[in-house]
Amino acid sequence: MIPRVHKMGTRTIGLLHYLYGPGSHEEHIDPHLVAAWDSLAPDPGRDPDVIYGDLQRVLDLPVMALPKSRRPAEHVWHLSVRAAPEDPVLTDEQWADIARRMVAATGIAPKGDSTGCRWAAVRHADDHIHTIATVVREDGRRARIRQDGKRSQAEARQIEIDYGLRRLDAGDGTAARRPTSAERHKAEREGRERPAREELREFVRGAVAGARSEEEFFDRLASAGVLIRKRVAPSGDLLGYKVALPYDHNGGKEPVFYAGSTLAPDLSLPRLRRRWYGDSAHDQAREAPSERGTERAPSGPAMARRHAAAVAWQALLVIDRGDDAVIAAEITAAGEILDALATTSALHTRAELREAAFVFERATRSHMRSARRHDSALHHAARDLVRSGPVLGRGEDGATTAMLIDMAFFLVTAAAHWHAKKNHAQQATAARRTAEHLRAAYQAAATAPLGNLFHHGRRLPQHRRQKQATHLRTAVPQLADRILAEPGWYALAATLADTEGAGRDPAALLAEAAERRELDTADSISDVLVWRLRLAAGLPAALLSAPPMRERRSNGTPPVAATSLLAPVTPHASAPERR
């Protein structure tokens, strides 16, 4: 159940026209009162002799009873409460009880207080109600509604328990602002995938990923086609910014601008400056020289992905052992990796990687202050991903993409467990949802390179495969039988042979790869070890001259079970990587 306290209003009649009106898409069906401060309150929805003005006048009566000098300019309070899609349809009587509990919890009409505010709850759809109130009490005093949003959320959690509804995670005030119903309806009407607010947040986060200065940030936004409006002080200092989509207009055919801080708390200019320049953000923002043309460009998308995978591997160790401020910084920078990966991904992985980045942004914000500069490795890796450009999705590009997604999966899973330990419920849920999208992207990216390795391993002479099995039993005797029974063993055997051919010790590297993080919870241990070994040994992620893949084995089954590589991440997983 999701309550939302809306911005205070000045005209009671205006809100009543919306609540009882047809809605922008004729979606308001049978609008009517379900509850009010008085059982005799007029209902324009069900009584044909009552007009909107009748309800407006009785609601406004305590306000109008005050001298004009004491009347609050903004006196209209508005709360909407929406059930989750999977919740049962509640009756009018149940919604009436919920409305009474909400006005009591928020301070509009405390239980047992006969001189509280006047209010009315209107239902015009199956899944939600709107409550309108005027904030002057019957005794002429202003209602004490400070922290009404927080109190409505707390009451919603209890209502979910009492009614057996879907239980949502408690918020902590760090979430991005949700699109309004008007913004959602507008996006639907115009056939857009997301409301403008969410589209812009995705564009801004993509521009932030790996950026080193506000100049570079604004250049990236402009290159993406985003409209920018800067707020400049008389001194010439930049104070803030707003962004708009070129195709999102208001009724006057003008672009609708959103300030960075209204897209997400961490996208305000001061917060971005702290990310780029540290705590002395303002001074350094004025003095930071342009870095354009001073850096060596990455050698290509595949190399950038390989480097990012190695950095993500190191970040996992930090999350295991670091202090909270450093871990918070690493998780924020992990979001930059996902943003950069999404903007440079190939078509067959793009949708899932975009969703992964979009969902994970919730996991990057908490009340834990980040220790900046400790996340520089991930930040630089994100920068290289952006600057190296998009991948083609095959060959070394595609294989290193699978390698990076594999490491990113472990990274976000570790973030989920850290957030869970800190009781960051919404962030932990977001990280687990991210892992689901990464799993789907991995399946798309990994099938071809692992399939090629599978065929390569199957074609190794029997004595060479036996030699690799000996290395396996030497390195991980407790897991050897399980790995040898997996379909992915052939890809691992090929990788061990390549490791030996590169002059490295396969058993030693395999033992190191297995010891650094647990493997018991992996669905396919061999598939995990393939990427760890190829990364550690500096091997190409894809076979340079791979044998052609057969569509099916003789028994009709696919040669590589890529869909089983990543198992679901559960909130009760005891290890930091459950897959």
Coordinates of C-alpha atoms in Angstrom, one line a residue:
M1 CA 0.0 0.0 0.0
I2 CA 1.5 3.3 -1.1
P3 CA 0.4 6.5 0.5
R4 CA 1.5 9.8 -1.0
V5 CA 1.1 13.3 0.5
H6 CA 0.7 15.8 -2.3
K7 CA 1.8 19.4 -2.4
M8 CA -0.5 21.7 -0.4
G9 CA -3.1 23.6 -2.5
T10 CA -4.9 26.8 -2.4
R11 CA -8.3 25.9 -4.0
T12 CA -10.6 23.3 -2.5
I13 CA -12.9 23.4 -5.4
G14 CA -10.1 22.8 -7.9
L15 CA -9.2 19.5 -6.3
L16 CA -12.8 18.4 -6.0
H17 CA -13.3 19.0 -9.7
Y18 CA -10.4 16.6 -10.3
L19 CA -11.5 14.0 -7.8
Y20 CA -15.1 13.9 -9.1
G21 CA -14.3 14.6 -12.7
P22 CA -13.7 12.0 -15.5
G23 CA -9.9 12.1 -15.3
S24 CA -7.5 12.8 -18.2
H25 CA -8.3 9.3 -19.8
E26 CA -11.9 8.9 -18.5
E27 CA -10.4 6.6 -15.9
H28 CA -12.4 7.9 -13.0
I29 CA -15.4 5.5 -12.7
D30 CA -18.2 6.2 -10.2
P31 CA -16.5 8.8 -8.0
H32 CA -18.1 8.9 -4.6
L33 CA -17.4 9.5 -0.9
V34 CA -16.4 6.5 1.2
A35 CA -15.9 8.4 4.4
A36 CA -15.8 11.9 5.8
W37 CA -15.4 13.9 9.0
D38 CA -19.2 13.8 9.3
S39 CA -21.6 11.1 8.2
L40 CA -23.9 13.8 6.8
A41 CA -21.2 15.3 4.5
P42 CA -22.7 16.0 1.0
D43 CA -21.6 13.7 -1.8
P44 CA -21.7 15.1 -5.3
G45 CA -21.0 11.7 -6.7
R46 CA -24.1 9.9 -5.5
D47 CA -26.6 12.7 -4.6
P48 CA -27.9 14.4 -7.8
D49 CA -29.0 17.4 -5.8
V50 CA -25.5 18.1 -4.5
I51 CA -22.9 20.1 -6.5
Y52 CA -19.1 20.4 -5.9
G53 CA -19.6 23.8 -4.4
D54 CA -21.7 22.3 -1.6
L55 CA -18.9 20.0 -0.4
Q56 CA -16.3 22.7 -0.9
R57 CA -18.2 25.2 1.3
V58 CA -18.6 22.8 4.2
L59 CA -14.9 21.7 4.0
D60 CA -13.8 25.4 3.9
L61 CA -16.0 26.6 6.7
P62 CA -13.4 26.5 9.5
V63 CA -11.0 28.4 7.1
M64 CA -13.5 31.0 6.2
A65 CA -14.4 31.5 9.9
L66 CA -10.9 33.0 10.5
P67 CA -10.2 36.7 9.8
K68 CA -8.6 37.1 6.4
S69 CA -5.3 38.0 7.9
R70 CA -5.1 34.6 9.7
R71 CA -6.3 32.4 6.8
P72 CA -3.4 30.2 5.5
A73 CA -2.7 30.8 1.8
E74 CA -2.2 27.1 1.2
H75 CA -4.9 25.3 3.2
V76 CA -5.8 22.2 1.0
W77 CA -4.2 18.9 2.1
H78 CA -4.3 16.0 -0.3
L79 CA -3.4 12.3 0.4
S80 CA -3.7 9.5 -2.1
V81 CA -3.5 5.8 -1.0
R82 CA -3.0 3.1 -3.6
A83 CA -3.1 -0.7 -3.2
A84 CA -0.5 -2.9 -4.8
P85 CA -1.5 -4.5 -8.2
E86 CA -1.6 -8.0 -6.6
D87 CA -3.8 -6.9 -3.7
P88 CA -7.5 -7.9 -3.6
V89 CA -10.1 -5.2 -4.5
L90 CA -11.1 -3.6 -1.2
T91 CA -14.7 -2.7 -0.4
D92 CA -15.9 0.9 0.3
E93 CA -16.1 0.0 4.0
Q94 CA -12.5 -1.2 4.0
W95 CA -11.3 2.0 2.2
A96 CA -13.3 4.1 4.7
D97 CA -11.5 2.4 7.6
I98 CA -8.1 3.1 5.9
A99 CA -9.0 6.7 5.3
R100 CA -9.9 7.2 9.0
R101 CA -6.7 5.6 10.1
M102 CA -4.7 7.8 7.7
V103 CA -6.2 11.1 8.8
A104 CA -5.7 10.1 12.5
A105 CA -2.1 9.0 11.9
T106 CA -1.1 12.2 10.0
G107 CA -2.6 14.6 12.5
I108 CA -5.5 15.8 10.3
A109 CA -8.1 14.3 12.6
P110 CA -6.5 12.5 15.6
K111 CA -8.6 9.7 17.0
G112 CA -10.9 11.0 19.8
D113 CA -10.4 14.6 18.9
S114 CA -13.8 16.2 18.0
T115 CA -12.2 19.5 16.9
G116 CA -10.0 18.1 14.2
C117 CA -9.9 19.1 10.5
R118 CA -12.7 18.5 8.1
W119 CA -11.9 15.9 5.5
A120 CA -13.4 13.7 2.8
A121 CA -12.2 10.5 1.2
V122 CA -13.2 10.0 -2.5
R123 CA -13.0 6.7 -4.4
H124 CA -13.0 6.8 -8.2
A125 CA -11.1 3.6 -9.0
D126 CA -10.8 0.1 -7.6
D127 CA -7.3 0.4 -6.3
H128 CA -7.0 3.7 -4.6
I129 CA -8.7 6.6 -2.7
H130 CA -7.9 10.3 -2.4
T131 CA -8.4 12.2 0.9
I132 CA -9.0 16.0 0.8
A133 CA -8.8 18.1 4.0
T134 CA -8.6 21.7 5.0
V135 CA -5.9 22.2 7.6
V136 CA -7.7 24.6 9.9
R137 CA -9.3 22.7 12.7
E138 CA -12.8 23.3 14.1
D139 CA -11.3 25.2 17.0
G140 CA -9.5 27.6 14.6
R141 CA -6.0 26.2 15.2
R142 CA -3.7 24.9 12.4
A143 CA -3.4 21.1 12.2
R144 CA -0.1 19.6 13.4
I145 CA 0.8 17.7 10.3
R146 CA 4.6 17.9 10.4
Q147 CA 6.1 14.7 9.0
D148 CA 2.7 13.6 7.7
G149 CA 4.3 11.7 4.9
K150 CA 6.5 9.7 7.2
R151 CA 3.6 9.0 9.5
S152 CA 1.4 7.9 6.6
Q153 CA 4.0 5.4 5.5
A154 CA 4.2 3.9 9.0
E155 CA 0.5 3.5 9.2
A156 CA 0.4 1.9 5.7
R157 CA 2.9 -0.7 6.9
Q158 CA 0.5 -1.6 9.8
I159 CA -2.5 -1.6 7.5
E160 CA -0.8 -4.1 5.2
I161 CA -0.4 -6.4 8.2
D162 CA -3.9 -5.9 9.4
Y163 CA -5.5 -6.5 6.0
G164 CA -3.1 -9.2 4.7
L165 CA -1.9 -7.0 1.9
R166 CA 1.4 -7.1 0.1
R167 CA 4.0 -5.7 2.6
L168 CA 6.3 -3.1 1.2
D169 CA 9.6 -2.1 2.5
A170 CA 9.7 1.0 4.8
G171 CA 11.3 4.1 3.1
D172 CA 14.1 6.1 4.6
G173 CA 13.6 9.4 2.7
T174 CA 16.4 8.7 0.2
A175 CA 14.3 7.5 -2.7
A176 CA 13.8 9.5 -5.9
R177 CA 10.5 11.3 -6.3
R178 CA 7.9 9.2 -8.0
P179 CA 6.2 10.4 -11.1
T180 CA 2.8 11.9 -10.5
S181 CA -0.3 10.2 -11.9
A182 CA -0.5 13.1 -14.4
E183 CA 3.1 12.3 -15.6
R184 CA 2.3 8.6 -15.9
H185 CA -0.9 9.3 -17.8
K186 CA 0.9 11.7 -20.1
A187 CA 3.6 9.1 -20.9
E188 CA 0.9 6.5 -21.7
R189 CA -1.0 8.9 -23.9
E190 CA 2.1 9.7 -25.9
G191 CA 3.2 6.1 -26.1
R192 CA 6.4 6.6 -24.2
E193 CA 8.0 3.7 -22.2
R194 CA 8.5 5.8 -19.0
P195 CA 7.4 9.2 -17.7
A196 CA 9.6 12.1 -18.6
R197 CA 10.9 12.3 -15.0
E198 CA 12.3 8.8 -15.2
E199 CA 13.6 9.1 -18.7
L200 CA 15.5 12.2 -17.6
R201 CA 16.9 10.5 -14.5
E202 CA 18.2 7.7 -16.8
F203 CA 19.9 10.3 -19.1
V204 CA 21.4 12.2 -16.3
R205 CA 22.8 9.1 -14.6
G206 CA 24.3 8.0 -17.9
A207 CA 26.0 11.4 -18.2
V208 CA 27.3 11.2 -14.7
A209 CA 28.9 7.7 -15.2
G210 CA 32.6 8.2 -15.2
A211 CA 32.4 12.0 -15.7
R212 CA 35.1 14.0 -14.0
S213 CA 33.8 17.5 -14.2
E214 CA 30.6 19.5 -14.6
E215 CA 31.8 20.6 -18.1
E216 CA 32.0 17.0 -19.2
F217 CA 28.7 16.2 -17.6
F218 CA 26.9 19.0 -19.4
D219 CA 28.6 18.1 -22.7
R220 CA 27.4 14.5 -22.4
L221 CA 23.8 15.7 -21.7
A222 CA 23.8 18.0 -24.7
S223 CA 25.2 15.2 -26.9
A224 CA 22.4 13.0 -25.8
G225 CA 19.9 15.7 -27.0
V226 CA 18.8 16.7 -23.5
L227 CA 17.8 20.4 -23.1
I228 CA 19.7 22.1 -20.3
R229 CA 18.9 25.3 -18.4
K230 CA 21.6 26.5 -16.0
R231 CA 21.0 28.7 -13.0
V232 CA 23.8 31.3 -12.7
A233 CA 24.5 33.7 -9.8
P234 CA 25.3 37.4 -10.5
S235 CA 28.9 36.5 -9.8
G236 CA 28.9 34.1 -12.7
D237 CA 29.0 31.0 -10.4
L238 CA 26.8 28.1 -11.5
L239 CA 24.2 27.4 -8.8
G240 CA 22.2 24.6 -10.3
Y241 CA 20.7 23.1 -13.5
K242 CA 17.4 21.9 -15.0
V243 CA 16.9 19.4 -17.8
A244 CA 14.1 18.7 -20.2
L245 CA 13.3 16.2 -23.0
P246 CA 13.0 18.0 -26.4
Y247 CA 9.7 16.1 -27.1
D248 CA 8.1 16.7 -23.6
H249 CA 6.0 19.8 -23.6
N250 CA 3.4 21.5 -21.4
G251 CA 0.0 22.9 -22.6
G252 CA 1.8 26.0 -23.9
K253 CA 4.0 23.8 -26.1
E254 CA 7.1 24.7 -24.0
P255 CA 9.6 22.1 -22.7
V256 CA 9.0 20.8 -19.2
F257 CA 12.1 21.3 -17.1
Y258 CA 13.1 19.3 -14.0
A259 CA 15.8 20.3 -11.5
G260 CA 18.4 17.7 -10.9
S261 CA 17.5 17.5 -7.2
T262 CA 13.9 16.7 -8.2
L263 CA 15.0 13.8 -10.3
A264 CA 16.9 12.2 -7.4
P265 CA 18.6 13.5 -4.2
D266 CA 22.1 12.6 -5.4
L267 CA 21.7 14.4 -8.8
S268 CA 21.7 17.9 -7.5
L269 CA 24.7 20.0 -8.6
P270 CA 26.2 20.2 -5.1
R271 CA 26.0 16.4 -4.6
L272 CA 27.5 15.8 -8.1
R273 CA 30.3 18.2 -7.3
R274 CA 31.1 16.3 -4.1
R275 CA 31.3 13.2 -6.3
W276 CA 33.7 14.8 -8.8
Y277 CA 35.8 17.0 -6.6
G278 CA 35.4 15.8 -3.0
D279 CA 34.3 17.9 0.0
S280 CA 35.8 21.2 -1.2
A281 CA 33.5 20.9 -4.2
H282 CA 32.7 24.5 -4.8
D283 CA 36.2 25.8 -4.9
Q284 CA 37.5 22.9 -7.0
A285 CA 34.6 23.2 -9.4
R286 CA 35.8 26.8 -10.2
E287 CA 39.4 25.9 -10.4
A288 CA 39.4 22.4 -12.0
P289 CA 41.1 22.6 -15.3
S290 CA 39.6 20.9 -18.4
E291 CA 40.9 17.4 -18.8
R292 CA 39.8 17.1 -22.4
G293 CA 42.5 15.8 -24.6
T294 CA 44.9 14.9 -21.7
E295 CA 43.9 11.2 -21.3
R296 CA 44.8 8.1 -23.3
A297 CA 41.7 6.7 -24.8
P298 CA 41.0 3.0 -23.9
S299 CA 42.1 0.6 -26.6
G300 CA 38.6 -0.7 -27.2
P301 CA 35.3 -1.9 -25.7
A302 CA 36.6 -5.4 -25.0
M303 CA 39.6 -4.1 -23.1
A304 CA 37.5 -1.6 -21.2
R305 CA 35.1 -4.4 -20.2
R306 CA 37.9 -6.7 -19.1
H307 CA 39.4 -3.9 -17.0
A308 CA 36.0 -3.1 -15.4
A309 CA 35.5 -6.8 -14.6
A310 CA 38.9 -6.9 -12.8
V311 CA 38.0 -3.7 -10.9
A312 CA 34.6 -5.1 -9.9
W313 CA 36.4 -8.2 -8.6
Q314 CA 38.5 -6.0 -6.3
A315 CA 35.5 -4.0 -5.2
L316 CA 33.9 -7.3 -4.0
L317 CA 36.8 -7.7 -1.6
V318 CA 36.3 -4.1 -0.4
I319 CA 32.6 -4.8 0.3
D320 CA 33.6 -7.9 2.2
R321 CA 36.2 -6.2 4.4
G322 CA 35.9 -2.4 4.2
D323 CA 34.2 0.0 6.6
D324 CA 30.7 1.3 5.9
A325 CA 31.7 4.7 4.4
V326 CA 34.0 3.0 1.9
I327 CA 31.4 0.3 1.0
A328 CA 28.8 3.0 0.4
A329 CA 31.1 4.7 -2.0
E330 CA 31.9 1.4 -3.8
I331 CA 28.2 0.7 -4.2
T332 CA 27.5 4.2 -5.6
A333 CA 30.3 3.7 -8.1
A334 CA 29.0 0.3 -9.0
G335 CA 25.9 2.1 -10.2
E336 CA 28.1 4.1 -12.6
I337 CA 29.5 0.8 -14.0
L338 CA 25.9 -0.4 -14.7
D339 CA 24.9 3.0 -16.2
A340 CA 27.9 2.9 -18.4
L341 CA 27.4 -0.7 -19.4
A342 CA 23.7 0.0 -20.2
T343 CA 24.6 2.9 -22.5
T344 CA 27.2 1.0 -24.4
S345 CA 25.5 -2.5 -24.6
A346 CA 24.6 -4.4 -27.7
L347 CA 21.0 -4.7 -28.7
H348 CA 20.4 -8.3 -27.4
T349 CA 21.4 -7.3 -23.9
R350 CA 20.4 -3.6 -23.9
A351 CA 16.9 -3.9 -22.5
E352 CA 17.9 -6.0 -19.4
L353 CA 21.0 -3.9 -18.7
R354 CA 19.0 -0.7 -18.9
E355 CA 16.5 -2.1 -16.4
A356 CA 19.4 -3.3 -14.2
A357 CA 20.9 0.2 -14.1
F358 CA 17.5 1.8 -13.6
V359 CA 16.6 -0.4 -10.7
F360 CA 20.0 -0.4 -9.0
E361 CA 20.1 3.4 -8.7
R362 CA 17.8 3.0 -5.6
A363 CA 20.5 0.8 -4.1
T364 CA 23.1 3.5 -4.5
R365 CA 21.5 5.9 -2.0
S366 CA 21.2 5.5 1.7
H367 CA 21.8 7.7 4.8
M368 CA 25.3 6.2 5.0
R369 CA 27.8 8.9 4.0
S370 CA 30.2 7.8 1.3
A371 CA 34.0 8.1 1.7
R372 CA 34.7 9.6 -1.7
R373 CA 38.0 8.9 -3.6
H374 CA 37.9 5.3 -2.4
D375 CA 35.7 4.5 -5.4
S376 CA 38.1 5.9 -8.0
A377 CA 38.9 2.5 -9.6
L378 CA 35.3 1.8 -10.4
H379 CA 34.7 5.4 -11.4
H380 CA 37.6 5.3 -13.9
A381 CA 36.4 1.9 -15.2
A382 CA 33.0 3.4 -15.9
R383 CA 34.7 6.3 -17.7
D384 CA 36.6 3.9 -19.9
L385 CA 33.4 2.0 -20.7
V386 CA 31.8 5.2 -21.9
R387 CA 34.8 6.5 -23.8
S388 CA 35.4 3.1 -25.5
G389 CA 32.0 3.2 -27.1
P390 CA 29.4 0.6 -27.8
V391 CA 30.1 -3.1 -28.4
L392 CA 29.0 -5.2 -31.3
G393 CA 27.9 -8.1 -29.1
R394 CA 30.0 -10.8 -30.6
G395 CA 33.5 -12.1 -30.4
E396 CA 35.8 -10.7 -27.7
D397 CA 33.3 -7.8 -27.2
G398 CA 30.5 -10.1 -26.5
A399 CA 32.5 -12.5 -24.3
T400 CA 34.0 -9.7 -22.2
T401 CA 30.5 -8.3 -21.8
A402 CA 29.4 -11.7 -20.3
M403 CA 32.5 -11.6 -18.1
L404 CA 31.7 -8.2 -16.8
I405 CA 28.0 -9.0 -16.2
D406 CA 29.1 -12.1 -14.3
M407 CA 31.3 -9.9 -12.0
A408 CA 28.6 -7.2 -11.8
F409 CA 26.1 -9.9 -10.6
F410 CA 28.4 -10.8 -7.7
L411 CA 28.9 -7.1 -7.0
V412 CA 25.2 -6.2 -6.7
T413 CA 24.5 -9.4 -4.7
A414 CA 27.2 -8.4 -2.2
A415 CA 25.6 -4.9 -2.1
A416 CA 22.2 -6.5 -1.4
H417 CA 23.6 -8.5 1.5
W418 CA 25.4 -5.4 3.0
H419 CA 22.2 -3.3 2.7
A420 CA 20.2 -6.1 4.3
K421 CA 22.7 -6.2 7.3
K422 CA 22.2 -2.5 7.7
N423 CA 18.4 -2.8 7.5
H424 CA 18.3 -0.8 4.3
A425 CA 15.2 -2.6 3.1
Q426 CA 14.4 -0.7 -0.1
Q427 CA 18.0 -0.7 -1.2
A428 CA 18.4 -4.4 -0.5
T429 CA 15.3 -5.2 -2.5
A430 CA 16.5 -3.0 -5.4
A431 CA 19.9 -4.8 -5.5
R432 CA 18.2 -8.2 -5.6
R433 CA 15.9 -7.0 -8.4
T434 CA 19.0 -5.8 -10.2
A435 CA 20.5 -9.3 -10.0
E436 CA 17.5 -10.7 -11.7
H437 CA 17.9 -8.4 -14.7
L438 CA 21.7 -9.1 -14.8
R439 CA 20.9 -12.8 -14.8
A440 CA 18.7 -12.3 -18.0
A441 CA 21.4 -10.1 -19.6
Y442 CA 24.1 -12.7 -18.8
Q443 CA 22.1 -15.5 -20.4
A444 CA 21.9 -13.5 -23.6
A445 CA 25.6 -12.6 -23.6
A446 CA 27.2 -15.8 -22.4
T447 CA 25.5 -18.5 -24.6
A448 CA 27.8 -18.0 -27.6
P449 CA 31.2 -17.7 -25.9
L450 CA 30.5 -20.5 -23.5
G451 CA 29.1 -22.7 -26.3
N452 CA 32.3 -22.2 -28.3
L453 CA 34.4 -23.1 -25.2
F454 CA 32.1 -26.2 -24.6
H455 CA 32.8 -27.5 -28.1
H456 CA 36.5 -26.8 -27.8
G457 CA 36.6 -28.7 -24.5
R458 CA 34.7 -31.6 -26.0
R459 CA 37.2 -31.8 -28.9
L460 CA 40.2 -32.0 -26.5
P461 CA 42.0 -35.4 -26.7
Q462 CA 40.9 -37.6 -23.8
H463 CA 44.3 -37.6 -22.2
R464 CA 44.3 -33.8 -22.1
R465 CA 40.9 -33.7 -20.6
Q466 CA 42.0 -36.2 -18.0
K467 CA 45.0 -34.0 -17.2
Q468 CA 42.7 -31.0 -16.6
A469 CA 40.5 -33.2 -14.4
T470 CA 43.7 -34.0 -12.4
H471 CA 44.4 -30.2 -12.0
L472 CA 40.8 -29.8 -10.9
R473 CA 41.0 -32.5 -8.2
T474 CA 44.3 -31.0 -7.0
A475 CA 42.9 -27.5 -6.7
V476 CA 39.4 -28.1 -5.4
P477 CA 39.1 -31.7 -4.3
Q478 CA 35.9 -31.0 -2.3
L479 CA 34.1 -29.7 -5.4
A480 CA 35.7 -31.8 -8.2
D481 CA 33.0 -34.4 -8.5
R482 CA 30.2 -31.8 -8.7
I483 CA 32.1 -29.8 -11.4
L484 CA 32.9 -32.9 -13.5
A485 CA 29.2 -33.7 -13.6
E486 CA 28.2 -30.2 -14.8
P487 CA 27.6 -29.4 -18.5
G488 CA 30.0 -26.5 -18.1
W489 CA 32.9 -28.8 -17.3
Y490 CA 34.0 -28.9 -20.9
A491 CA 34.3 -25.1 -21.1
L492 CA 36.3 -25.1 -17.9
A493 CA 38.5 -27.9 -19.3
A494 CA 39.2 -25.8 -22.4
T495 CA 40.0 -22.8 -20.2
L496 CA 42.4 -24.9 -18.0
A497 CA 44.1 -26.1 -21.2
D498 CA 44.4 -22.5 -22.4
T499 CA 45.8 -21.5 -19.1
E500 CA 48.5 -24.2 -19.3
G501 CA 49.2 -23.2 -22.9
A502 CA 49.8 -19.6 -21.7
G503 CA 52.6 -20.8 -19.3
R504 CA 50.5 -20.5 -16.2
D505 CA 49.9 -23.1 -13.5
P506 CA 46.3 -24.2 -13.9
A507 CA 45.9 -25.8 -10.5
A508 CA 47.4 -22.8 -8.6
L509 CA 45.2 -20.3 -10.5
L510 CA 42.1 -22.5 -10.0
A511 CA 42.7 -22.9 -6.3
E512 CA 43.1 -19.1 -6.0
A513 CA 40.0 -18.4 -7.9
A514 CA 38.0 -20.9 -5.8
E515 CA 39.4 -19.6 -2.5
R516 CA 38.8 -15.9 -2.9
R517 CA 35.0 -16.4 -2.7
E518 CA 32.7 -19.3 -1.8
L519 CA 31.3 -21.5 -4.6
D520 CA 29.0 -23.9 -2.8
T521 CA 25.9 -21.8 -3.7
A522 CA 26.6 -21.5 -7.4
D523 CA 24.3 -23.4 -9.8
S524 CA 27.2 -24.0 -12.2
I525 CA 30.6 -23.7 -10.5
S526 CA 32.4 -24.5 -13.7
D527 CA 30.9 -21.5 -15.5
V528 CA 31.8 -19.1 -12.7
L529 CA 35.4 -20.5 -12.7
V530 CA 35.7 -20.1 -16.5
W531 CA 35.4 -16.3 -16.2
R532 CA 37.6 -16.0 -13.1
L533 CA 40.4 -18.0 -14.7
R534 CA 40.3 -16.3 -18.1
L535 CA 40.4 -12.9 -16.3
A536 CA 43.2 -13.9 -13.9
A537 CA 45.3 -15.6 -16.6
G538 CA 44.9 -12.8 -19.1
L539 CA 43.3 -15.2 -21.6
P540 CA 41.0 -13.9 -24.4
A541 CA 37.4 -14.1 -23.2
A542 CA 36.4 -15.6 -26.5
L543 CA 38.2 -18.3 -28.6
L544 CA 40.2 -16.5 -31.3
S545 CA 39.3 -19.2 -33.8
A546 CA 36.3 -21.0 -32.3
P547 CA 35.0 -24.1 -33.9
P548 CA 31.5 -23.7 -35.4
M549 CA 28.7 -24.3 -32.9
R550 CA 26.3 -27.0 -33.6
E551 CA 22.7 -26.1 -33.0
R552 CA 21.9 -29.2 -31.0
R553 CA 23.5 -32.3 -29.5
S554 CA 22.4 -35.7 -30.7
N555 CA 19.9 -36.0 -27.9
G556 CA 18.2 -32.7 -28.9
T557 CA 19.4 -30.6 -25.9
P558 CA 21.4 -27.4 -26.1
P559 CA 25.2 -27.9 -25.5
V560 CA 25.4 -25.2 -22.9
A561 CA 22.9 -24.6 -20.2
A562 CA 23.5 -20.8 -20.0
T563 CA 20.1 -20.2 -18.5
S564 CA 21.1 -22.0 -15.3
L565 CA 24.3 -20.1 -14.6
L566 CA 22.8 -17.6 -12.2
A567 CA 20.3 -18.9 -9.6
P568 CA 17.8 -16.6 -7.9
V569 CA 19.1 -14.3 -5.2
T570 CA 17.1 -14.8 -2.0
P571 CA 16.8 -12.3 0.8
H572 CA 17.8 -15.0 3.2
A573 CA 21.0 -16.0 1.5
S574 CA 23.8 -16.4 4.0
A575 CA 26.7 -15.9 1.6
P576 CA 27.5 -12.6 -0.2
E577 CA 27.1 -14.3 -3.6
R578 CA 24.2 -16.7 -4.0
R579 CA 23.7 -17.7 -7.6

